Coordinates of C-alpha atoms and ligand atoms in Angstrom, one line a residue:
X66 CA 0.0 0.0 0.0
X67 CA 1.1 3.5 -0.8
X68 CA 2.1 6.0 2.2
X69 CA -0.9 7.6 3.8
X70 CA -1.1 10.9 3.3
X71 CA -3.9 13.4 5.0
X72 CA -4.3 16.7 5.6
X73 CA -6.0 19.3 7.1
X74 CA -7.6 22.0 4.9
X75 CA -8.6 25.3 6.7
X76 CA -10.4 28.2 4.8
X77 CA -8.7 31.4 6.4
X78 CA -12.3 33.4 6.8
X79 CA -11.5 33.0 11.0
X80 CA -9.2 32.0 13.3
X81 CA -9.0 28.5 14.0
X82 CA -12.1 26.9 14.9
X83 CA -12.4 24.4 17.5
X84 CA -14.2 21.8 15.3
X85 CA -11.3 22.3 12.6
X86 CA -8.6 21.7 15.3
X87 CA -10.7 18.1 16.1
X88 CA -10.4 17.6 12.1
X89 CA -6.7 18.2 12.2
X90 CA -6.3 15.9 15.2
X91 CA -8.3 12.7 13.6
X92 CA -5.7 13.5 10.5
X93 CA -2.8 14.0 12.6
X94 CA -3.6 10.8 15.0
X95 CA -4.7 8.8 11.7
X96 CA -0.9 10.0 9.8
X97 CA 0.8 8.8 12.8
X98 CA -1.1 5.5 13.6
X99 CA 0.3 4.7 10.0
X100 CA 3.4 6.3 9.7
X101 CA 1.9 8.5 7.3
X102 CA 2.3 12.6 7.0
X103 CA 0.0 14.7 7.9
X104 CA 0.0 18.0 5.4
X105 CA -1.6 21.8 6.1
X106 CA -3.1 23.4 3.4
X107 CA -4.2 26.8 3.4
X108 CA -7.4 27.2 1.2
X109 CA -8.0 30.5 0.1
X110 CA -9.2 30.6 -3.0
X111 CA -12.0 33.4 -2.2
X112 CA -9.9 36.4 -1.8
X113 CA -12.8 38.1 -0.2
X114 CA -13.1 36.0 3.1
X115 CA -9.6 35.6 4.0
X116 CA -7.1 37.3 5.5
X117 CA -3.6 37.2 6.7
X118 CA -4.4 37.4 10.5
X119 CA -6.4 34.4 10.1
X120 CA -3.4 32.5 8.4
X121 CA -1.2 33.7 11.3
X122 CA -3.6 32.0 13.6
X123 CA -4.5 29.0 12.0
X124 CA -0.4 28.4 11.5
X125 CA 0.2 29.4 15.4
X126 CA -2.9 27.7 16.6
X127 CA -1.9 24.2 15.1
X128 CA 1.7 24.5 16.6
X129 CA 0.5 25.8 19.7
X130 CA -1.7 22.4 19.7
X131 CA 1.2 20.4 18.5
X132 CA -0.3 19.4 15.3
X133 CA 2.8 19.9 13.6
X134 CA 2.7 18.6 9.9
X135 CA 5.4 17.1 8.5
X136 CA 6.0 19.0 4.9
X137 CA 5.4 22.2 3.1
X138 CA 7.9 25.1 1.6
X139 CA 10.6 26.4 3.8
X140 CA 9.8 29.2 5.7
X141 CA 12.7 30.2 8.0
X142 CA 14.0 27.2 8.1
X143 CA 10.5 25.4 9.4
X144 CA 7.9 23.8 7.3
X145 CA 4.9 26.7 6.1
X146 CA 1.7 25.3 4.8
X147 CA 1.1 24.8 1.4
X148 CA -1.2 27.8 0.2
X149 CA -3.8 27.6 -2.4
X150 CA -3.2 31.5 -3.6
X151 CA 0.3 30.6 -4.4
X152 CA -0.4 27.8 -6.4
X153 CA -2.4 29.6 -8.9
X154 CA -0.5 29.0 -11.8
X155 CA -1.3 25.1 -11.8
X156 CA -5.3 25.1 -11.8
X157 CA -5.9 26.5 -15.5
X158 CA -4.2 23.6 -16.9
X159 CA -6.5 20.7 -15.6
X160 CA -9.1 23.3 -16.4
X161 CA -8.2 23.1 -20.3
X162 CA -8.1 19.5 -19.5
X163 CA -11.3 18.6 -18.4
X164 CA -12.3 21.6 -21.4
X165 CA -10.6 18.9 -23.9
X166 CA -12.2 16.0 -22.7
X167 CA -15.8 17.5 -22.7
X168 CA -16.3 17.3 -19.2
X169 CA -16.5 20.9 -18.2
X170 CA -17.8 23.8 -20.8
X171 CA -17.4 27.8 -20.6
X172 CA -20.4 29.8 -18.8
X173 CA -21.7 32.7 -20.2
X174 CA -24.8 33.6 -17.9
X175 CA -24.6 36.6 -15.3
X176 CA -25.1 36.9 -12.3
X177 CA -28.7 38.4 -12.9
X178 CA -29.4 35.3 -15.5
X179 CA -28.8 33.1 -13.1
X180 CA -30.5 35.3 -10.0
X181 CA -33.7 34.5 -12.2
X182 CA -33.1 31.3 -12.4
X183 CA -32.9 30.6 -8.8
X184 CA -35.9 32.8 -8.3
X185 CA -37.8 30.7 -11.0
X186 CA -37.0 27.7 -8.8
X187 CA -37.6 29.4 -5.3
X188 CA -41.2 30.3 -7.2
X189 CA -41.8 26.8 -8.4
X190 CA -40.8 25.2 -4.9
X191 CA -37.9 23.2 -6.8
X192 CA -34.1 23.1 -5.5
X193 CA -32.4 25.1 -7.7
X194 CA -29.9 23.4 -10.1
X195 CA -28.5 25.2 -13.3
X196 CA -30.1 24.7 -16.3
X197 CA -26.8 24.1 -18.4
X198 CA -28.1 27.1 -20.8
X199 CA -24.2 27.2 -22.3
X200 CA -23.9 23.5 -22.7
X201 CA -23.9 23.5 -26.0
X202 CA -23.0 26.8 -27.0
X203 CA -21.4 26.6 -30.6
X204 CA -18.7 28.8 -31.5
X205 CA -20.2 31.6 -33.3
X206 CA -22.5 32.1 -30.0
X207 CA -19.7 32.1 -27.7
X208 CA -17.5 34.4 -30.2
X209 CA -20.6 36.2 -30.3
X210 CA -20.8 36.3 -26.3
X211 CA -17.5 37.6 -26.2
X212 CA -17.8 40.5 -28.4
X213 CA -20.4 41.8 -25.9
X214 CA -17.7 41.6 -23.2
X215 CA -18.7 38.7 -21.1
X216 CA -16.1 36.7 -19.9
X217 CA -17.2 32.7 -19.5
X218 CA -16.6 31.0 -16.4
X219 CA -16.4 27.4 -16.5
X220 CA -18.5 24.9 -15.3
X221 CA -17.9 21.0 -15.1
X222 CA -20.7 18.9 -16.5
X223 CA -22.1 16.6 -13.6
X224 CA -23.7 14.6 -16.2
X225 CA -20.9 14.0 -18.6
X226 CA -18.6 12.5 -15.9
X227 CA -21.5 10.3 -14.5
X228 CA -22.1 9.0 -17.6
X229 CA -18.8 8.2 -18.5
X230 CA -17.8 6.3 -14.8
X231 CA -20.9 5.3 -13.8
X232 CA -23.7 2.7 -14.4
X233 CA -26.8 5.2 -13.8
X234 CA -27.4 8.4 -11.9
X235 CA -26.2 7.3 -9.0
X236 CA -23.2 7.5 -7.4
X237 CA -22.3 5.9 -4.5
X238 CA -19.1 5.8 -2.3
X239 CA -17.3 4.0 1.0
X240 CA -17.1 6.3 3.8
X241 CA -14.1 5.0 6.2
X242 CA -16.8 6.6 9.5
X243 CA -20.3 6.5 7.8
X244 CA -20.1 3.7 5.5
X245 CA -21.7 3.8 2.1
X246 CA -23.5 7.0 1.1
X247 CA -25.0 8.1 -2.4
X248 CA -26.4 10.3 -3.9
X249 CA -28.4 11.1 -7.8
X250 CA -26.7 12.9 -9.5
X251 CA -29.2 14.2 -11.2
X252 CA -29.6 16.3 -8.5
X253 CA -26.3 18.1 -8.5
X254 CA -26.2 21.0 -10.7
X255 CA -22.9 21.7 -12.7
X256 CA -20.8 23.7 -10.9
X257 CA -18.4 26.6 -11.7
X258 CA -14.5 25.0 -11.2
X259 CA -13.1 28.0 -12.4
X260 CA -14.9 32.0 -11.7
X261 CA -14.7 34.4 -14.7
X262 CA -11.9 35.9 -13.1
X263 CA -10.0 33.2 -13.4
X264 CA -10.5 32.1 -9.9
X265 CA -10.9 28.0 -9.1
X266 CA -13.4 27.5 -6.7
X267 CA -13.2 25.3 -3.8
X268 CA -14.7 22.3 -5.3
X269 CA -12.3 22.4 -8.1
X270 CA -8.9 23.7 -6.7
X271 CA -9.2 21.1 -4.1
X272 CA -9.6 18.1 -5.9
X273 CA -6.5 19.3 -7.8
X274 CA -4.5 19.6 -4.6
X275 CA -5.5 16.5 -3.4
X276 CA -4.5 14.6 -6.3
X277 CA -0.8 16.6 -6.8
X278 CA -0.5 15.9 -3.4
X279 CA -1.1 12.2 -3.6
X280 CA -3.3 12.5 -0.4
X281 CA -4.9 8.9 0.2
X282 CA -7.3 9.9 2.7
X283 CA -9.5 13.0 3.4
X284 CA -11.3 13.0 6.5
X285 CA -13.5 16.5 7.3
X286 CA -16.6 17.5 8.6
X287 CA -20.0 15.7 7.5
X288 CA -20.9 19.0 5.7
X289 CA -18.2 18.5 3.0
X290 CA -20.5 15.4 2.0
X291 CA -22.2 16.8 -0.8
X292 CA -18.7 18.3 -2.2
X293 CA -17.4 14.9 -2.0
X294 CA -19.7 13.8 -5.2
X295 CA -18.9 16.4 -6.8
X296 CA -14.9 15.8 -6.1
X297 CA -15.2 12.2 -6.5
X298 CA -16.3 13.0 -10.2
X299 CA -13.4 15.6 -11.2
X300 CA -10.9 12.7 -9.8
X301 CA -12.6 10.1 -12.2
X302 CA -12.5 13.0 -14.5
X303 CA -9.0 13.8 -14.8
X304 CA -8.0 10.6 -14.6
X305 CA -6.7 11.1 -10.6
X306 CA -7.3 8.1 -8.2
X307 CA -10.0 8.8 -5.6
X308 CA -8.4 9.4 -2.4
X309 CA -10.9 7.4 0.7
X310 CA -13.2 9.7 2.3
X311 CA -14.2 10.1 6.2
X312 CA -16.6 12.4 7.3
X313 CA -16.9 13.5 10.9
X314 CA -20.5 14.0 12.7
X315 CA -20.8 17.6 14.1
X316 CA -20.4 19.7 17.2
X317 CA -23.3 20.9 18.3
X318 CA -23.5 23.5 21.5
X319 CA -25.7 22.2 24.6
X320 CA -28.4 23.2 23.4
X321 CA -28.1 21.1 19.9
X322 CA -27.9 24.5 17.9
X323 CA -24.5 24.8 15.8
X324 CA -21.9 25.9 18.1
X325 CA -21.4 29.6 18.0
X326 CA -19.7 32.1 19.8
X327 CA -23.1 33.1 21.8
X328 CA -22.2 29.6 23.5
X329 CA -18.5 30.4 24.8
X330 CA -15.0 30.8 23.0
X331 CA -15.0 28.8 19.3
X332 CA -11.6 29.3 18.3
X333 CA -8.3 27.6 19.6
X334 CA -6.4 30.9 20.6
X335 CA -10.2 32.3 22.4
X336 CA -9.6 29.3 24.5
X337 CA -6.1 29.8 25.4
X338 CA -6.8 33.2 26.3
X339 CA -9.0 32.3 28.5
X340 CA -6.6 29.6 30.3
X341 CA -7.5 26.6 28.6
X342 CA -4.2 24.2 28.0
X343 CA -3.7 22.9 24.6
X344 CA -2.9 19.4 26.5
X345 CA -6.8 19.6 27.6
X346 CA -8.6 21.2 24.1
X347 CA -6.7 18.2 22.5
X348 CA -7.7 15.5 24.8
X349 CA -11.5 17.2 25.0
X350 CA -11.9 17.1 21.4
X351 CA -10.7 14.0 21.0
X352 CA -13.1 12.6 22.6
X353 CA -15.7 13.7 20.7
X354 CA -16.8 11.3 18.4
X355 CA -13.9 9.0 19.6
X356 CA -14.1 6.5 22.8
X357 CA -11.0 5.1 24.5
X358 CA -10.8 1.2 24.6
X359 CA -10.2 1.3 28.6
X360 CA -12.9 3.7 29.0
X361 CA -10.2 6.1 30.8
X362 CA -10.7 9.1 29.5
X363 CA -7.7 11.6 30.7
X364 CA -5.6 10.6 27.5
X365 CA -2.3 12.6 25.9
X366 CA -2.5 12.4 22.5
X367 CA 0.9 9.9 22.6
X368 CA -1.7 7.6 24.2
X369 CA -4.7 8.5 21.9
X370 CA -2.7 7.8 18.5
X371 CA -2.0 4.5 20.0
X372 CA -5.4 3.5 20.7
X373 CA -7.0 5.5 18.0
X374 CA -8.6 3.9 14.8
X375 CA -10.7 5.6 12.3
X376 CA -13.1 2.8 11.7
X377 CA -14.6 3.4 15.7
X378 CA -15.5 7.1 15.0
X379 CA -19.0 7.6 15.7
X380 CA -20.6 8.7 12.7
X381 CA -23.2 11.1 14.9
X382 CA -23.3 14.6 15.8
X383 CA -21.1 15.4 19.7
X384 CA -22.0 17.6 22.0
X385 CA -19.9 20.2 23.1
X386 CA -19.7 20.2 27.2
X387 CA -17.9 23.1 28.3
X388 CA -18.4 21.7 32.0
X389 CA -16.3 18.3 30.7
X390 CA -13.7 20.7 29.5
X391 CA -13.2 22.4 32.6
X392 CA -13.1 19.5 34.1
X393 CA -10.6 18.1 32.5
X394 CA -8.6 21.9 32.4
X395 CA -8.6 21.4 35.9
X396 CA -7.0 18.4 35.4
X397 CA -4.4 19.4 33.3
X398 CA -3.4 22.3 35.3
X399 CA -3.0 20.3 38.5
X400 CA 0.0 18.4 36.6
X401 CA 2.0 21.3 35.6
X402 CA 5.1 21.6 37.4
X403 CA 5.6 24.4 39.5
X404 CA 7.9 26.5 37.7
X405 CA 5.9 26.3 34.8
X406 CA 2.6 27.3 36.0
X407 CA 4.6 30.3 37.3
X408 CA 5.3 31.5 34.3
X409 CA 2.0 30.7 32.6
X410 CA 0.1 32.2 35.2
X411 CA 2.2 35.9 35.3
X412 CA 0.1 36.5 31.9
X413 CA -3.0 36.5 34.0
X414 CA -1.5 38.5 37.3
X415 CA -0.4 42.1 35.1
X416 CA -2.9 44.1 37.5
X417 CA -0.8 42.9 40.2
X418 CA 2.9 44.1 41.2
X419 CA 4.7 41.0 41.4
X420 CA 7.9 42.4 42.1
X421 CA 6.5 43.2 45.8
X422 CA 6.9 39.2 46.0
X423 CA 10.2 37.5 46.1
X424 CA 10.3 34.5 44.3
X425 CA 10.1 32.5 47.4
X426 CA 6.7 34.5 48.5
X427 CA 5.6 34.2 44.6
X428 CA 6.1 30.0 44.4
X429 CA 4.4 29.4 47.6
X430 CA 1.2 31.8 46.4
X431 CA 1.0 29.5 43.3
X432 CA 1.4 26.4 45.5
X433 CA -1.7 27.6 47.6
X434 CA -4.1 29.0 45.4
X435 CA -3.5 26.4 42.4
X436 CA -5.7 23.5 43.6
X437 CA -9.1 25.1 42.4
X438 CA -7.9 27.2 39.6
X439 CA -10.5 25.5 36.7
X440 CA -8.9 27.9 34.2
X441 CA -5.7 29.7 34.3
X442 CA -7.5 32.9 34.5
X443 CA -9.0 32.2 37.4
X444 CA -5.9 33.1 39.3
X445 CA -6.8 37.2 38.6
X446 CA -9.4 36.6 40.8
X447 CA -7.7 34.0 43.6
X448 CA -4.9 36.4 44.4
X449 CA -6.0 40.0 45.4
X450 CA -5.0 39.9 48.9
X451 CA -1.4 39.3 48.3
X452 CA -0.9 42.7 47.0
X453 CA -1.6 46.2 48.6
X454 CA 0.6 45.9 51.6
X455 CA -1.6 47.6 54.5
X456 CA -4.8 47.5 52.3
X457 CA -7.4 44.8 51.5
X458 CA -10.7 45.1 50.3
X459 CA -12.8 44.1 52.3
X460 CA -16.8 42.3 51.0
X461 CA -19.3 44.1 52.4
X462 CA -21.0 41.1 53.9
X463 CA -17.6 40.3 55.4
X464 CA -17.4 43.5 56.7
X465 CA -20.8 43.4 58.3
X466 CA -21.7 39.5 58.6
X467 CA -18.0 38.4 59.9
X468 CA -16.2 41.5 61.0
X469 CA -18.1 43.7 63.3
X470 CA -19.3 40.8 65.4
X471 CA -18.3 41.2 68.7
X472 CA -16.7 37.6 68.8
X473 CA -14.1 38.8 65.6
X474 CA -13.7 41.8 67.5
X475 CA -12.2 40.2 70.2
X476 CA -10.5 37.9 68.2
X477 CA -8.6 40.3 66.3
X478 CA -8.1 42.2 69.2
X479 CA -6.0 39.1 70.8
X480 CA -4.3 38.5 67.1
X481 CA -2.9 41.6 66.9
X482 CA -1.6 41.5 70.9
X483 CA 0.1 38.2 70.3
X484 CA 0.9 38.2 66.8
X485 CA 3.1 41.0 67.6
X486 CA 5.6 38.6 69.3
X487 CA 5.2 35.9 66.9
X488 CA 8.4 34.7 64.9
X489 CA 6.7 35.0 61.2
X490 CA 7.3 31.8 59.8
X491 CA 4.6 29.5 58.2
X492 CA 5.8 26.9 60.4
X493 CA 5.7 28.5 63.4
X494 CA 2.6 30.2 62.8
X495 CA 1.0 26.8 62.1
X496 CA 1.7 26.3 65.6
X497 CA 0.7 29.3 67.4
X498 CA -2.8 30.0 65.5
X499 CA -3.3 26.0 66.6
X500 CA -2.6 27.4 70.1
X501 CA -4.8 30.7 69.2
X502 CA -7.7 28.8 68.1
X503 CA -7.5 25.9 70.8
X504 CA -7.8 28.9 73.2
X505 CA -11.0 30.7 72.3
X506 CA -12.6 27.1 71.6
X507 CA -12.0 26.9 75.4
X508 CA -13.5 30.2 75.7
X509 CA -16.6 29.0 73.8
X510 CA -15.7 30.3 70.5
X511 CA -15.8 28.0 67.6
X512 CA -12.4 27.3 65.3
X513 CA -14.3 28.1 62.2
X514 CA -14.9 31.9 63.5
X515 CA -11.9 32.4 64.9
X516 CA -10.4 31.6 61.9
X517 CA -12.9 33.3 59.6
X518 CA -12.4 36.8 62.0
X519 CA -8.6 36.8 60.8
X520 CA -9.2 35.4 57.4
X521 CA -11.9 38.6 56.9
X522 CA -9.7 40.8 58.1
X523 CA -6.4 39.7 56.4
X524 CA -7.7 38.5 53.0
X525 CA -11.2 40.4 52.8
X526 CA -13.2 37.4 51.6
X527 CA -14.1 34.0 53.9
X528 CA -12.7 31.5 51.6
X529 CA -9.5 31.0 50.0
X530 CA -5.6 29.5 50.2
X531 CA -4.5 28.1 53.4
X532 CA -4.7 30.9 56.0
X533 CA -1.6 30.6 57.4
X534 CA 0.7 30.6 53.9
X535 CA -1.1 33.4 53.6
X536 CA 0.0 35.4 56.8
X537 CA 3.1 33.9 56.2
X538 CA 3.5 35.3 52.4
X539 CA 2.2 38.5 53.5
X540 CA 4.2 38.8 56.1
X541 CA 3.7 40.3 59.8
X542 CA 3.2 44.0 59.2
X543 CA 0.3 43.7 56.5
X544 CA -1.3 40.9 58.5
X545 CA -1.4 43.0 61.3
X546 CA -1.9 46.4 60.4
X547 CA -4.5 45.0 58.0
X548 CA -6.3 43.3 61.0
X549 CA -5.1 46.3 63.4
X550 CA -7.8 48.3 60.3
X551 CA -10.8 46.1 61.2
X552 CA -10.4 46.6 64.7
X553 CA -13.7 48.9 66.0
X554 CA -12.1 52.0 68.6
X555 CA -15.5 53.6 70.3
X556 CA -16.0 56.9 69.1
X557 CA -14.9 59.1 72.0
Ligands
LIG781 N1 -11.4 24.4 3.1 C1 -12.5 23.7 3.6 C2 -13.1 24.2 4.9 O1 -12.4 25.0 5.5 C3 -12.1 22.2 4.0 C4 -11.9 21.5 2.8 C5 -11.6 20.0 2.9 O2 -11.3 19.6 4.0 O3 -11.8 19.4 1.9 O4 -14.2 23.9 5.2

């Protein structure tokens, strides 16, 4: 059998979708389960839609994922994606081709011509397919066509090709996740391959890359079905073996609408801003439409593209669970070593001054607060009490639920007596707030308010980190002077 060869295919009208990076991972895992290579191409062939940013981010969002593919022209010494704009001097030829063999003929209708068409159609309640008006044009019509400035566009003839490959009107192929599918082709209108511009279209262009690039399979979304007839029949057409196709169910949002941005972030790099790890988009996606043998479903893709075969693809829509992926963000960021979470988290911290932290005092405030960070953004919110020195803000329903009681009065009265002659170290305030507490549960006083009196005070909020990293990261003189500011004098 020849090498597998796959690809991923993205149109640059966005920034790389979340559903496109799950394409580029069944490629890349299918490439690598058979030592195969995995190829980017970037498909912009409608000038109007695209733009550079989005080619920046689909290229940095792939990498970023690890999905790196294993050829294309040398850009800086790295492999750049093949790009369909740059390739425009080899469409026209297979365009004459197909234009020799009789299977594509030149277009002369306008844009209003065929507007009435469709509306004709729309009025009659039938799907709209071209009449094939310039079929048989003769020469002196088209010369005659010319003269009054029209330029043809080109159209392949459905019918043509079907005849010539096929036993009736229908054709019918394998799919490698949904089995056989078919269609009529009488149903398919004949398409433009190449726009009056000179312009290939989608359809066209990327049957032609396909074939030069002697990709064996092309696995995409489920909406590229109705393309695929159409490609499968410019393959037969020009002589090119068919490549195998896959198509992929859907994702679909929570609520079963298509996913869109009204649901949460769509694209890769949203994600990442947000704190997402690629180690956790790539596991999450993975699983959609894919099951793990073992059932265990925390998988790095080393250990997906050994499990992973094509064939167990489930060939229906998947839902996309934000929760799930939070979940397993959660995950992911709990297995970060230290060091590294420092530096990915200082991103997320640039309202704070970190240099009022030494390095020590930073570590151990990533140590305490990381446990329920769900996304790595949640530490802008986690951390506002280690800055400020002397000032905290405080909740209001601290202030007046927690703080003005008389029990955290006294409490922070007796914490700012003794802390005073406390040596500050988080080990030997472990010890003396044990001592602290075990004294005013004598008194009556339950741990949890004695602890939540200094906890107000210190950090402004009732939960968060371990209390006494906290004092200890802080240090004595904010702790104090912060509870020393909570403390109630009578008005004299
Ligand atoms: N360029 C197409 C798209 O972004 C994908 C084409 C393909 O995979 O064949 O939808």
């Amino acid at each position: 059998m020849s090498e597998v060869r796959v690809r991923i295919a993205p149109s640059p009208s966005g920034n790389l979708h979340i559903g496109t990076a799950r394409t580029a991972l069944f490629n890349y895992l299918f490439a690598k389960k058979n030592n195969g290579k995995f190829i980017l191409r970037i498909e912009d062939t409608d000038a109007e839609r695209t733009s550079q940013a989005y080619v920046d981010n689909i290229f940095d969002s792939l990498k970023a994922l690890g999905l790196n593919w294993d050829e294309g022209p040398d850009v800086g010494g790295e492999y750049g994606p093949y790009t369909q704009s740059e390739r425009f001097d080899i469409y026209p030829k297979y365009v004459q081709e197909l234009l020799d063999k009789g299977f594509a003929y030149e277009c002369f209708c306008t844009p209003e011509e065929l507007e009435a068409e469709k509306e004709e159609a729309t009025k009659n309640k039938q799907a709209y397919v071209y009449s094939k008006k310039c079929e048989n044009l003769t020469e002196e019509e088209k010369a005659k066509l010319r003269a009054e400035g029209r330029k043809p566009a080109i159209r392949f003839n459905i019918a043509k090709a079907q005849k010539a490959f096929h036993d009736s009107s229908i054709l019918e192929f394998d799919d490698l996740v949904k089995g056989k599918l078919h269609v009529d082709t009488n149903l398919i209108g004949d398409f433009v391959i190449m726009k009056s511009n000179g312009a290939p279209t989608y359809n066209y262009a990327v049957v032609i890359d396909d074939a030069l690039m002697h990709i064996t399979h092309v696995i995409r979304g489920e909406d590229h079905i109705s393309n695929t007839y159409k490609q499968i029949l410019i393959f037969e057409a020009l002589g090119f073996e068919v490549p195998r196709f896959g198509h992929l169910g859907m994702i679909l949002a929570p609520d079963r609408s298509k996913l869109s941005k009204r649901h949460g972030a769509t694209a890769v790099s949203d994600f990442v801003e947000q704190g997402y790890l690629t180690e956790a988009l790539l596991n999450f996606v993975a699983l959609l439409g894919w099951a793990p043998s073992d059932g265990q479903e925390i998988k790095t893709v080393e250990e997906i593209a050994k499990d992973f075969r094509i064939g167990e693809i489930s060939s229906s829509n998947s839902i996309f669970e934000y929760d799930k992926l939070k979940w397993m963000n959660s995950h992911y960021i709990k297995q970060i070593p230290i060091e590294q979470l420092k530096e990915m988290l200082k991103k997320y911290l640039t309202d704070y001054d970190l240099t009022t932290l030494s390095d020590a005092q930073y570590t151990r405030m990533v140590e305490i607060t990381r446990e329920p960070l769900t996304l790595l953004s949640d530490i802008t919110n986690a951390v506002p009490y280690f800055f400020g020195g002397d000032n905290v803000e405080i909740e209001p329903e601290v202030q007046t639920g927690t703080i003005e009681t008389e029990l955290s009065q006294e409490v922070l009265r007796a914490f700012v007596e003794q802390g005073e002659s406390w040596e500050w170290t988080e080990e030997n305030l472990h010890e003396k707030l044990e001592k602290f507490r075990a004294d005013f549960k004598e008194k009556g006083y339950k741990p949890k308010f004695t602890m939540w009196a200094i906890r107000g005070a210190v950090t402004g909020r009732l939960c968060g980190a371990d209390m006494t990293a906290i004092l200890a990261i802080l240090g004595k003189e904010h702790s104090l002077n912060r509870a020393k500011k909570c403390i109630i004098t009578a008005n004299v």
